[in-house]
Short mmCIF file of C-alpha atoms in Angstrom, two decimals:
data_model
loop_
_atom_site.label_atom_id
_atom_site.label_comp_id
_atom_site.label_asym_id
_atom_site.label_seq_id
_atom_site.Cartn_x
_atom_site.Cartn_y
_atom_site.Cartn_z
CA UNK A 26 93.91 89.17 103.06
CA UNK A 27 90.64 89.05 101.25
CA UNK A 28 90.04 88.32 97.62
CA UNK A 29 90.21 92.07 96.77
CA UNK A 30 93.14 93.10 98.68
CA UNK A 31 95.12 90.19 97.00
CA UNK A 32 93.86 90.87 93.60
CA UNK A 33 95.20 94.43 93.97
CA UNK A 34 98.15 93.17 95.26
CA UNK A 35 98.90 90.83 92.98
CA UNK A 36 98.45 93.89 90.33
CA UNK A 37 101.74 95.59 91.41
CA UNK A 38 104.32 95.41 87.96
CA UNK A 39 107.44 95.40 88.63
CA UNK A 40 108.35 95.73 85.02
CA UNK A 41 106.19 98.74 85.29
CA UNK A 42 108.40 100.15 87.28
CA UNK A 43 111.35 99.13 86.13
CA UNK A 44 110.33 100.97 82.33
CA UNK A 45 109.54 104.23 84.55
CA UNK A 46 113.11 104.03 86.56
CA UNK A 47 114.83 103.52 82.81
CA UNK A 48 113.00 106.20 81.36
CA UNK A 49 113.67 108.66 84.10
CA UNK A 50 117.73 107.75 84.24
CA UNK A 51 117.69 107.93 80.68
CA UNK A 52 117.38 111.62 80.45
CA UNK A 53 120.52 113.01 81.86
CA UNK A 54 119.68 114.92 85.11
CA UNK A 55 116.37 115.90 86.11
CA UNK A 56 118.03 119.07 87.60
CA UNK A 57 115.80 122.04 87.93
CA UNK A 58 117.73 124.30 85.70
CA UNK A 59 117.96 121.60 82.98
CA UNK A 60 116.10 121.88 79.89
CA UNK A 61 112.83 121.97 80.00
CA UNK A 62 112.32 121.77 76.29
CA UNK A 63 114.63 119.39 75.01
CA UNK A 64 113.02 115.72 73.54
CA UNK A 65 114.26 112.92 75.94
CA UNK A 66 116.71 115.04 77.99
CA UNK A 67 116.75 117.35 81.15
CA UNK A 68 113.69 117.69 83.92
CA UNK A 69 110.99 118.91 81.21
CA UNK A 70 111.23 115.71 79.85
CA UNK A 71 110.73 113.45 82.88
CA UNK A 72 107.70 116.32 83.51
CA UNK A 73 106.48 115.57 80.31
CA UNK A 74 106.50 111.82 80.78
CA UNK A 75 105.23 111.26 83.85
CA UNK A 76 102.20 113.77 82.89
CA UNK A 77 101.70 111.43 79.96
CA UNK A 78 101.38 108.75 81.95
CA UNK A 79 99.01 109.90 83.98
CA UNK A 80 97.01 110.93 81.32
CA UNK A 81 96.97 106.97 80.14
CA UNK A 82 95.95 106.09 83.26
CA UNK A 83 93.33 108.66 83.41
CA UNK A 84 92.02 106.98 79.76
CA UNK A 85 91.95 103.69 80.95
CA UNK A 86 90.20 104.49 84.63
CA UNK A 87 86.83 105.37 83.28
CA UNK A 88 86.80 108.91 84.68
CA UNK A 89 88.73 108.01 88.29
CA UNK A 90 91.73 109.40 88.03
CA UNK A 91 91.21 113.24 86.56
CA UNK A 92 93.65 114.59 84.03
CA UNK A 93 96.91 115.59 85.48
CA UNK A 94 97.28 119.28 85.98
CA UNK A 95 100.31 120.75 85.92
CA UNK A 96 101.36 123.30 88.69
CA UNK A 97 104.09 125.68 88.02
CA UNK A 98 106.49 127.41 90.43
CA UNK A 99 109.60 129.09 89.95
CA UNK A 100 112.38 127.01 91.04
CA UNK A 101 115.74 128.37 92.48
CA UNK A 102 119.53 127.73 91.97
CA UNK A 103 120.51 130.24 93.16
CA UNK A 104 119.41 133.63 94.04
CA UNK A 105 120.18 135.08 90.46
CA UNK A 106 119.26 131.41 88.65
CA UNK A 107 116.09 130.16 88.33
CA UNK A 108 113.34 128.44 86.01
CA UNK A 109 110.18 127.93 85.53
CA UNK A 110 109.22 124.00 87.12
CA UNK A 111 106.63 121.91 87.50
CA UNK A 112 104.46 119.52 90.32
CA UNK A 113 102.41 117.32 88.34
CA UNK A 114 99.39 115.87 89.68
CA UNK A 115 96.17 114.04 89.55
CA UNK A 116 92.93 113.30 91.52
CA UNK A 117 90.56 110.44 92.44
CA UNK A 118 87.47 112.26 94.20
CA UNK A 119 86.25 110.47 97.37
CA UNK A 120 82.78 109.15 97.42
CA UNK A 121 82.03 110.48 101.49
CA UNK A 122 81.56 114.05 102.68
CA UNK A 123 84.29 114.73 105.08
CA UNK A 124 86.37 111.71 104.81
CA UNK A 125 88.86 114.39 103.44
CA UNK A 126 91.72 114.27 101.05
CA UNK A 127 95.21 111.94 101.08
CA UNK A 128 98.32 113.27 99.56
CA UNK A 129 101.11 110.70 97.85
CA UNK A 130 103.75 112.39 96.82
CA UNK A 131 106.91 111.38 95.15
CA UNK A 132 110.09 113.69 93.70
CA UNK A 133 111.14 113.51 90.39
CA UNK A 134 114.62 115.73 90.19
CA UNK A 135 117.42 114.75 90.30
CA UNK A 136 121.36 116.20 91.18
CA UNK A 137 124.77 115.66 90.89
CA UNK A 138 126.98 115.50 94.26
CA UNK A 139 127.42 119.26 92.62
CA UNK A 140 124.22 120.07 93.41
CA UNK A 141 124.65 123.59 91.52
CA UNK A 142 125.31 122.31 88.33
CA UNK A 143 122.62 121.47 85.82
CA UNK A 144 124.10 119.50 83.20
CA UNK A 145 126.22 116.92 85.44
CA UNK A 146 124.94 113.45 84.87
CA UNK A 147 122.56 112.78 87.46
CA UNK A 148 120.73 109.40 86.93
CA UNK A 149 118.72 109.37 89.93
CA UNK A 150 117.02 105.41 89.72
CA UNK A 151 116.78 104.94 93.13
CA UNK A 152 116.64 108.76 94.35
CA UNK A 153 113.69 109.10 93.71
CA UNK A 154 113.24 107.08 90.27
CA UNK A 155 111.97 104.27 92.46
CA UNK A 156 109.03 106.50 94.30
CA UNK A 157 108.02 107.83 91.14
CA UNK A 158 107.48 104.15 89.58
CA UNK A 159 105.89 103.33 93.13
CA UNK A 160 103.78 107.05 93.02
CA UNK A 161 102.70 105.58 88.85
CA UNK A 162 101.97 101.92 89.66
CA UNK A 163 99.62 102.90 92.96
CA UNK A 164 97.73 105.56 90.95
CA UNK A 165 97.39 102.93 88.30
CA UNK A 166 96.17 100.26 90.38
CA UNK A 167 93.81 102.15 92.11
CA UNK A 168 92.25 104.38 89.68
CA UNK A 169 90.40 101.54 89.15
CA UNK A 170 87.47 102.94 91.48
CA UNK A 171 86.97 105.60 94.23
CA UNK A 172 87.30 105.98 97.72
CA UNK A 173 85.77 106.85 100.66
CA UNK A 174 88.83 109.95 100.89
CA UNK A 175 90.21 111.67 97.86
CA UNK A 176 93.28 110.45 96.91
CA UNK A 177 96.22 113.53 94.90
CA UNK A 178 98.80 111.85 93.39
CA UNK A 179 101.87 114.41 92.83
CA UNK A 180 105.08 113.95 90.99
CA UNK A 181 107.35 116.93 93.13
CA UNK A 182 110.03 118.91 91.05
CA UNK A 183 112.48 121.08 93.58
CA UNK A 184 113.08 118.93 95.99
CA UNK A 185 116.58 118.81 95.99
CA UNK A 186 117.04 122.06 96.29
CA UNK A 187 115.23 123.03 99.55
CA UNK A 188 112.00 121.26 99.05
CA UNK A 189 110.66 124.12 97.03
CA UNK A 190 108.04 122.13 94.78
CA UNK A 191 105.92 120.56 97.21
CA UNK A 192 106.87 123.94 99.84
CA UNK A 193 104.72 125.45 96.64
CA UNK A 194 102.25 122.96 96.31
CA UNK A 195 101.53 123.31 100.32
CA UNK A 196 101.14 126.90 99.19
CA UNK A 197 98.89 126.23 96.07
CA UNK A 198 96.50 124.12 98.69
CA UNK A 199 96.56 126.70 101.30
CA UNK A 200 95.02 129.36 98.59
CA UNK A 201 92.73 126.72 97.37
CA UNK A 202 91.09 126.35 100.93
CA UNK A 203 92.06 122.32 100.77
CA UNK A 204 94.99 122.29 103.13
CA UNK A 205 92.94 122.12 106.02
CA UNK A 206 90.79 119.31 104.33
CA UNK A 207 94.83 117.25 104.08
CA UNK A 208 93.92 114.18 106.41
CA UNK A 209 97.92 112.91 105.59
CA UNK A 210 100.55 112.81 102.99
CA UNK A 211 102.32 109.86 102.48
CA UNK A 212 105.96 110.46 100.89
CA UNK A 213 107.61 108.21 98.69
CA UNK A 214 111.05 109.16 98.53
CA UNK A 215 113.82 106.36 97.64
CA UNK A 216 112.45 103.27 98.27
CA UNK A 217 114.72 100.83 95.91
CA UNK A 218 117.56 99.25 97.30
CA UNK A 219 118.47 96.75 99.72
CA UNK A 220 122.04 96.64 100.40
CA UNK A 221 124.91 98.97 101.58
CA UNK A 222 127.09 98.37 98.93
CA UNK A 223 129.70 97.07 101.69
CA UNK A 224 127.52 93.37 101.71
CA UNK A 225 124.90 94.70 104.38
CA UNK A 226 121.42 93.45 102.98
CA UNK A 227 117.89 93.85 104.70
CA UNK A 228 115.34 92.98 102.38
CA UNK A 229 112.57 92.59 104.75
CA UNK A 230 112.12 96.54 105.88
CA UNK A 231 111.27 99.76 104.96
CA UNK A 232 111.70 102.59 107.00
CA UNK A 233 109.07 105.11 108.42
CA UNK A 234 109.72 108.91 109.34
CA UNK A 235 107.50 111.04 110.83
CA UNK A 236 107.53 113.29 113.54
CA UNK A 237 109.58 113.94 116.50
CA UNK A 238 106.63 113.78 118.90
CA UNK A 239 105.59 111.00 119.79
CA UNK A 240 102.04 111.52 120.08
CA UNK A 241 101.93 113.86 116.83
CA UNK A 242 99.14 112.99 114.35
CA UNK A 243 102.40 111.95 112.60
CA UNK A 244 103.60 109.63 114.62
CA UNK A 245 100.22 107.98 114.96
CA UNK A 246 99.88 107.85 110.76
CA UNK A 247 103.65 105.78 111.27
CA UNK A 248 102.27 104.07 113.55
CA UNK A 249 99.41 103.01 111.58
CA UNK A 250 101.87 102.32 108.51
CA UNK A 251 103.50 99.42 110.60
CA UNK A 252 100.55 97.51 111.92
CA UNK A 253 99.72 97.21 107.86
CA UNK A 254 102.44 94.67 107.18
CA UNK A 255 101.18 92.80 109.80
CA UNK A 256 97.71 93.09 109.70
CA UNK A 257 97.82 92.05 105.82
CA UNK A 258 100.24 89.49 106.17
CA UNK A 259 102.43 91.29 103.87
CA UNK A 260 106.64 90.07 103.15
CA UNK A 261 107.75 93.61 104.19
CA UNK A 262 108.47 95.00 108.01
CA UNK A 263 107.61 98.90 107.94
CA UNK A 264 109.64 100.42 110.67
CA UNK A 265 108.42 103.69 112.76
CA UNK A 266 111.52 105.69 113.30
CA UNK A 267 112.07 108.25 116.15
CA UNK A 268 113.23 111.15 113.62
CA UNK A 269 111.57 113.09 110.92
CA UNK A 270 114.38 112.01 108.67
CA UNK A 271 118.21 110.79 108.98
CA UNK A 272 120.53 113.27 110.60
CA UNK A 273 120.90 116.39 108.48
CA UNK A 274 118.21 115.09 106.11
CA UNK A 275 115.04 116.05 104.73
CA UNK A 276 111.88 115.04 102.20
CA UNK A 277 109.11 116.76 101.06
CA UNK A 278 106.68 115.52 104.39
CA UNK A 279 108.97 118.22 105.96
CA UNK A 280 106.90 120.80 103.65
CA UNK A 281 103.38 119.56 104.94
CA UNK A 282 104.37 118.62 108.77
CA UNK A 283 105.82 122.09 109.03
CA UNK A 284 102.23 123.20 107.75
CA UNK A 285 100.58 121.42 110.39
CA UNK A 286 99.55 118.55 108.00
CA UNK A 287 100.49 115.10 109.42
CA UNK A 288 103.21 113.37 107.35
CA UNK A 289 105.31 110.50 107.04
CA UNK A 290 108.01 109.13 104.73
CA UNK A 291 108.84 105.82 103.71
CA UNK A 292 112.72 105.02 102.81
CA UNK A 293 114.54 101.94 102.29
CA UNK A 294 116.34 100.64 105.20
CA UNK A 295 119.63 100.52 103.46
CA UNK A 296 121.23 102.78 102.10
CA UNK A 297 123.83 102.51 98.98
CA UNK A 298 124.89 105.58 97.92
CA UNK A 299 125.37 109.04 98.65
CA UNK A 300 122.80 112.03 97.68
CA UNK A 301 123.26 112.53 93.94
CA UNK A 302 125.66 109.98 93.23
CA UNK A 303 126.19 109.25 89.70
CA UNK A 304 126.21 106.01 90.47
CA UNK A 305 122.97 105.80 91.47
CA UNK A 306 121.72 103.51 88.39
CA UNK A 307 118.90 101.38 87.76
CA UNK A 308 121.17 98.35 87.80
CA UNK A 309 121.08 98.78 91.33
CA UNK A 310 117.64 98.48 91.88
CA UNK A 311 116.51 95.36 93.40
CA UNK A 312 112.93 95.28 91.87
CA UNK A 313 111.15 92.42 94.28
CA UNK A 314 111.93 94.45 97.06
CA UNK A 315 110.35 97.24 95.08
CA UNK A 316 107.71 95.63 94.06
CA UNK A 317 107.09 94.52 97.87
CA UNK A 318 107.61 97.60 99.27
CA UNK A 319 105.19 99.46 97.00
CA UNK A 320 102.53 96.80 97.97
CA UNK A 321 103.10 98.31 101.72
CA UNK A 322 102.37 101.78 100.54
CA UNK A 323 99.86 100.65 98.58
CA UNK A 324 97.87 98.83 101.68
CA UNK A 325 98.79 101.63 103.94
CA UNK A 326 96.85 104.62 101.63
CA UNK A 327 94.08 102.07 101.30
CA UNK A 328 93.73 101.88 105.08
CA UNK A 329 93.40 105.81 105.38
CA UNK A 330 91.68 106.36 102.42
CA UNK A 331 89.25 103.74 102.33
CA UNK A 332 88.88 101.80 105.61
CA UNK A 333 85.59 102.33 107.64
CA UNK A 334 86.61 105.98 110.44
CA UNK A 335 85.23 105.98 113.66
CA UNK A 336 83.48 109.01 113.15
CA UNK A 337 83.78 110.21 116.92
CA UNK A 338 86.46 109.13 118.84
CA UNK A 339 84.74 108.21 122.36
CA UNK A 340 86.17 105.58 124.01
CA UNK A 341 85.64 105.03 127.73
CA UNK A 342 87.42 102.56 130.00
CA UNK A 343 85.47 101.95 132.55
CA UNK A 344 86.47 100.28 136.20
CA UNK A 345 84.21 97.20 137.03
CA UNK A 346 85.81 97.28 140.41
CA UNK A 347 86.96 93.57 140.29
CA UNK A 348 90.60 94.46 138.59
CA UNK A 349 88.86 94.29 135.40
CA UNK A 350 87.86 97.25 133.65
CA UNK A 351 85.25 97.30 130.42
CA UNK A 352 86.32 99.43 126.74
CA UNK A 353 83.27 100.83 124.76
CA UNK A 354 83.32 102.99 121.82
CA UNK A 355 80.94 104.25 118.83
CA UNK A 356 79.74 101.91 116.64
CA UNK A 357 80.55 102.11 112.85
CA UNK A 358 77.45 100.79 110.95
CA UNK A 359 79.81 99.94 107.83
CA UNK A 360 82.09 97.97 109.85
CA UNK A 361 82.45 94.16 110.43
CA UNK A 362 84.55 94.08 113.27
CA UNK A 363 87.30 96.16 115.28
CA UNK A 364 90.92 95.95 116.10
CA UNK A 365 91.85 97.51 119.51
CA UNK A 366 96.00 98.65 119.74
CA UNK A 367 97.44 98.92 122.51
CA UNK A 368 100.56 100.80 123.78
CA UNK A 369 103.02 101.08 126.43
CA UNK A 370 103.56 104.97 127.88
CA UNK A 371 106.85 105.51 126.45
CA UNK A 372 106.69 102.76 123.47
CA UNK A 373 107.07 103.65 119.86
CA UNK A 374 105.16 101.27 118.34
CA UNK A 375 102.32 99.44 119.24
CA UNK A 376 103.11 96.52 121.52
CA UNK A 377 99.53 94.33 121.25
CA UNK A 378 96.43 94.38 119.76
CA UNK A 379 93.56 92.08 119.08
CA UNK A 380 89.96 91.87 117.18
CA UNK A 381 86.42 91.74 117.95
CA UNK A 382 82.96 91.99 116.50
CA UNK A 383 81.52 94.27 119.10
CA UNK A 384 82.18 97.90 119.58
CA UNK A 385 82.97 96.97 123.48
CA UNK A 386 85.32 94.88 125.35
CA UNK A 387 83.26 93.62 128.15
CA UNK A 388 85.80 92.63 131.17
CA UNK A 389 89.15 92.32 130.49
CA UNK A 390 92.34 92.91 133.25
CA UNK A 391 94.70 93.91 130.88
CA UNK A 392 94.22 97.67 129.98
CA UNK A 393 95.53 98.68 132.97
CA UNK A 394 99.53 97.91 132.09
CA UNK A 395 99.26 99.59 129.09
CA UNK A 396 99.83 103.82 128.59
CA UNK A 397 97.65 104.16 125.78
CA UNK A 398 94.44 102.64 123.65
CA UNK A 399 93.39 103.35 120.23
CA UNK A 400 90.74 101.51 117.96
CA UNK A 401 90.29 100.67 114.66
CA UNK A 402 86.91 99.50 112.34
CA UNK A 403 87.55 96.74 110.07
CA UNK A 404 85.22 96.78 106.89
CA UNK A 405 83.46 94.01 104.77
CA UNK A 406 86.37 94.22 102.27
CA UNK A 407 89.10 93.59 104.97
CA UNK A 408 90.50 97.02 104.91
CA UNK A 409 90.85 98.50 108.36
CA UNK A 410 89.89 101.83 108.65
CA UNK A 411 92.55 104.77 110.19
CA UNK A 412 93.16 104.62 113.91
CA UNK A 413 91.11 107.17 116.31
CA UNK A 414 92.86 109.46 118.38
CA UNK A 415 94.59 107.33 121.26
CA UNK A 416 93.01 107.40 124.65
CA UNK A 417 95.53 108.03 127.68
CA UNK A 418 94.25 104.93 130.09
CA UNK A 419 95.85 106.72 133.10
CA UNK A 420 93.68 109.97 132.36
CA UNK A 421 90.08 108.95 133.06
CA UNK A 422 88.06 105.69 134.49
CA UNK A 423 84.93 105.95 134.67
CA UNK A 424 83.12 103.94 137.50
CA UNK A 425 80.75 101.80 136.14
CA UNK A 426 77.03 103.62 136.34
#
């Protein structure tokens, strides 16, 4: 990685994170239908905290990061219960017309295994205590300057009851005209453990969901996601999955996918306890792979948000009728190289790719084996740009003029 990336690497806090987790657990339940008024107990007061601490972060960025707003919605129970919740959020405009606008999202109820109850203990560290410190600690790092995209940080309420904060916040950027501006959201949804609890550990992963298709913008963003670890050299494997979520699950990228905003999840690869467990405590959070694991989210928005975009996707594989064919696409002037991915028909993941300084690949024999191409620009900073659309090799090659 270059000197930048490292040095905001090297930023992530895990003690950071670990005073946000204790914070959150320490107020009882972050149900929706707790108090919303109450110092230091029920969901007003993680609302009120994490508001606060965006509004620090806001102080210390210079102007970056705006002032959170606060974005209410009436949350539901049920049908004759219901309160008055909040998303929280804050912005970091983007510095280039039609680079478009990023989503990271994070949850910050909470529930009991009785889900309907509102005053059951419901610690929630790890679900979603851990994206929340994660959502913090990347807004915190990164208000530090802007980006080529604008970046929304939101803290969701409602979640665990039907999605119906960020279903509202979808709603609240349809009205606004900005939903068709969403490039990607990137959820961060219960990223802080490593074992089983029955001496299972994997410590090295982090799971991806997406979208069932897979040649969905989704997929493609989960795609993306994996080749960071790698590409960056970071300790963490980020796994693209073949589901939206686990079977009979959800998170709020369900809200924006169904919208037809691409959307992915990330999720620890192990899980320890079941939804709203009152168990689910912040001694159980194993912080370095937190810490790790919120360095791969970190890289990932980076790469969408800040990475030089092939403004036109054009790529043309041409034959050179000697078994070799050639690969050209649009030059980026702001880039310093490419990265070229390539994919098997039926794969999941990419299964090679490789760098050069030109926008071409002259003669190569290769392309042919593989289903699918896509490219990448590579900027002066070492961030690599988003992927452009993939290019089906079997669909079109052109003779050579």
């Amino acid at each position: 990685p270059s000197i930048e990336i490292n040095n905001l690497l090297n930023q992530v806090d895990a003690e950071r994170m670990r005073a946000h987790i204790a914070f959150l657990q320490s107020v009882h339940t972050r149900h929706i239908l707790s108090s919303t008024t109450e110092a230091g107990y029920g969901i007003g007061a993680a609302e009120r905290y994490i508001a606060e601490q965006f509004q620090l972060i806001s102080q210390s960025s210079g102007g970056n990061l705006q002032q959170p707003i606060e974005h209410a919605f009436t949350a539901y129970n049920t049908a004759s219960e219901s309160a008055i919740n909040y998303n929280v959020f804050s912005v970091i405009s983007g510095t280039e017309t039609n680079a478009g606008i990023y989503i990271i999202g994070a949850h910050y109820d909470s529930v009991n295994t009785n889900l309907k109850d509102p005053t059951a203990y419901a610690p929630g560290a790890n679900d979603n205590g851990s994206g929340v410190a994660a959502l913090l600690e990347i807004a915190r790092i990164l208000s530090q300057r802007r980006y080529r995209a604008t970046l929304i940080f939101v803290a969701f309420s409602g979640e665990e009851h039907d999605r119906q904060g960020s279903k509202a916040f979808v709603d609240y950027l349809s009205q606004g005209n900005m939903l068709s501006e969403v490039r990607g959201m990137i959820n961060i949804d219960t990223i802080g453990n490593n074992d089983d609890g029955k001496g299972n550990i994997d410590d090295t992963s982090l799971r991806v969901f997406s979208d069932e298709s897979n040649v969905s913008k989704a997929r493609q963003m989960a795609r993306m996601a994996e080749i960071v670890g790698d590409i960056y050299g970071l300790d963490m494997r980020l796994l693209v999955e073949t589901r939206r979520d686990r079977e009979g699950r959800y998170g709020d990228h369900f809200s924006f996918n169904d919208a037809g905003t691409p959307a992915i999840r990330f999720i620890n690869t192990m899980e320890q306890w079941p939804n709203g467990s009152p168990n689910d405590l912040i001694q159980y959070i194993e912080f370095d792979y937190l810490e790790r694991a919120t360095k791969s989210i970190m890289m990932f928005i980076l790469t969408q948000a800040d990475g030089p975009r092939l403004r036109r996707c054009d790529i043309v594989l041409r034959d050179l009728g000697n078994g070799n064919q050639s690969l050209l696409w649009d030059p980026v002037e702001t880039a310093n190289g490419y990265m070229v991915f390539l994919r098997f028909a039926d794969s999941l993941r990419y299964d090679a790719y490789f760098t050069t300084e030109a926008s071409s690949v002259d003669s190569w024999d290769g392309f042919q084996q593989f289903g699918t191409i896509t490219v990448a620009a590579r900027g002066n900073n070492g961030i690599v740009g988003p992927f452009c659309d993939e290019y089906a090799v079997s669909s079109q090659i052109a003779s050579s003029p």
